[in-house]
Amino acid sequence: MRTFITIIFVLVCIALTVVVLAQQGKDAGLGAIGGIGDTYWSKNKSRSMEGKLVQFTTILAVLFIVLAVILNLNF
């Protein structure tokens, strides 16, 4: 059982690394000063591919923490 959880943990680690590297930076640049950064795409990011990457990153991060705690328990 521990071997199976370790394999899942390694796969989650690799997937989390890939998803984080696939995301764009959060900086808005100079457009944030004049409000130019508030476009249609910046307001509807949850429906875009970038929004899905953020949600998937959150899920993988929670799974990473849960698996790390489970692997550190002595069973």
GROMACS .gro file of C-alpha atoms in nm:
model
   75
    1MET     CA    1   0.000   0.000   0.000
    2ARG     CA    2   0.283   0.239   0.087
    3THR     CA    3   0.449   0.174  -0.248
    4PHE     CA    4   0.127   0.259  -0.432
    5ILE     CA    5   0.089   0.587  -0.240
    6THR     CA    6   0.455   0.673  -0.310
    7ILE     CA    7   0.404   0.619  -0.684
    8ILE     CA    8   0.093   0.840  -0.679
    9PHE     CA    9   0.289   1.101  -0.481
   10VAL     CA   10   0.569   1.109  -0.740
   11LEU     CA   11   0.318   1.143  -1.024
   12VAL     CA   12   0.144   1.431  -0.841
   13CYS     CA   13   0.483   1.600  -0.789
   14ILE     CA   14   0.566   1.578  -1.159
   15ALA     CA   15   0.219   1.698  -1.264
   16LEU     CA   16   0.232   1.989  -1.018
   17THR     CA   17   0.570   2.097  -1.154
   18VAL     CA   18   0.447   2.085  -1.514
   19VAL     CA   19   0.125   2.275  -1.437
   20VAL     CA   20   0.307   2.549  -1.244
   21LEU     CA   21   0.560   2.594  -1.523
   22ALA     CA   22   0.280   2.613  -1.782
   23GLN     CA   23   0.117   2.913  -1.613
   24GLN     CA   24   0.183   3.272  -1.708
   25GLY     CA   25   0.312   3.533  -1.466
   26LYS     CA   26   0.065   3.734  -1.260
   27ASP     CA   27   0.224   4.073  -1.320
   28ALA     CA   28   0.011   4.322  -1.507
   29GLY     CA   29   0.295   4.552  -1.606
   30LEU     CA   30   0.236   4.923  -1.662
   31GLY     CA   31  -0.121   4.858  -1.777
   32ALA     CA   32  -0.230   4.821  -1.415
   33ILE     CA   33  -0.157   5.189  -1.346
   34GLY     CA   34  -0.417   5.330  -1.583
   35GLY     CA   35  -0.668   5.047  -1.550
   36ILE     CA   36  -0.584   4.913  -1.894
   37GLY     CA   37  -0.535   4.566  -1.744
   38ASP     CA   38  -0.911   4.531  -1.684
   39THR     CA   39  -1.013   4.370  -2.009
   40TYR     CA   40  -1.273   4.111  -2.093
   41TRP     CA   41  -1.013   3.834  -2.071
   42SER     CA   42  -0.881   3.943  -1.732
   43LYS     CA   43  -1.234   3.946  -1.585
   44ASN     CA   44  -1.331   3.603  -1.725
   45LYS     CA   45  -1.017   3.406  -1.648
   46SER     CA   46  -1.203   3.130  -1.466
   47ARG     CA   47  -1.351   3.010  -1.795
   48SER     CA   48  -1.024   3.029  -1.987
   49MET     CA   49  -0.743   2.776  -2.007
   50GLU     CA   50  -0.543   2.984  -1.760
   51GLY     CA   51  -0.827   2.965  -1.508
   52LYS     CA   52  -0.844   2.590  -1.547
   53LEU     CA   53  -0.468   2.567  -1.487
   54VAL     CA   54  -0.508   2.764  -1.163
   55GLN     CA   55  -0.786   2.533  -1.045
   56PHE     CA   56  -0.587   2.224  -1.140
   57THR     CA   57  -0.283   2.365  -0.955
   58THR     CA   58  -0.492   2.411  -0.642
   59ILE     CA   59  -0.624   2.055  -0.661
   60LEU     CA   60  -0.276   1.912  -0.715
   61ALA     CA   61  -0.132   2.119  -0.428
   62VAL     CA   62  -0.397   1.993  -0.186
   63LEU     CA   63  -0.340   1.636  -0.304
   64PHE     CA   64   0.036   1.685  -0.261
   65ILE     CA   65  -0.007   1.799   0.100
   66VAL     CA   66  -0.251   1.519   0.186
   67LEU     CA   67  -0.025   1.251   0.036
   68ALA     CA   68   0.281   1.398   0.211
   69VAL     CA   69   0.103   1.378   0.546
   70ILE     CA   70  -0.015   1.022   0.478
   71LEU     CA   71   0.335   0.910   0.380
   72ASN     CA   72   0.480   1.058   0.700
   73LEU     CA   73   0.242   0.869   0.924
   74ASN     CA   74   0.387   0.552   1.070
   75PHE     CA   75   0.164   0.272   0.951
   0.00000   0.00000   0.00000
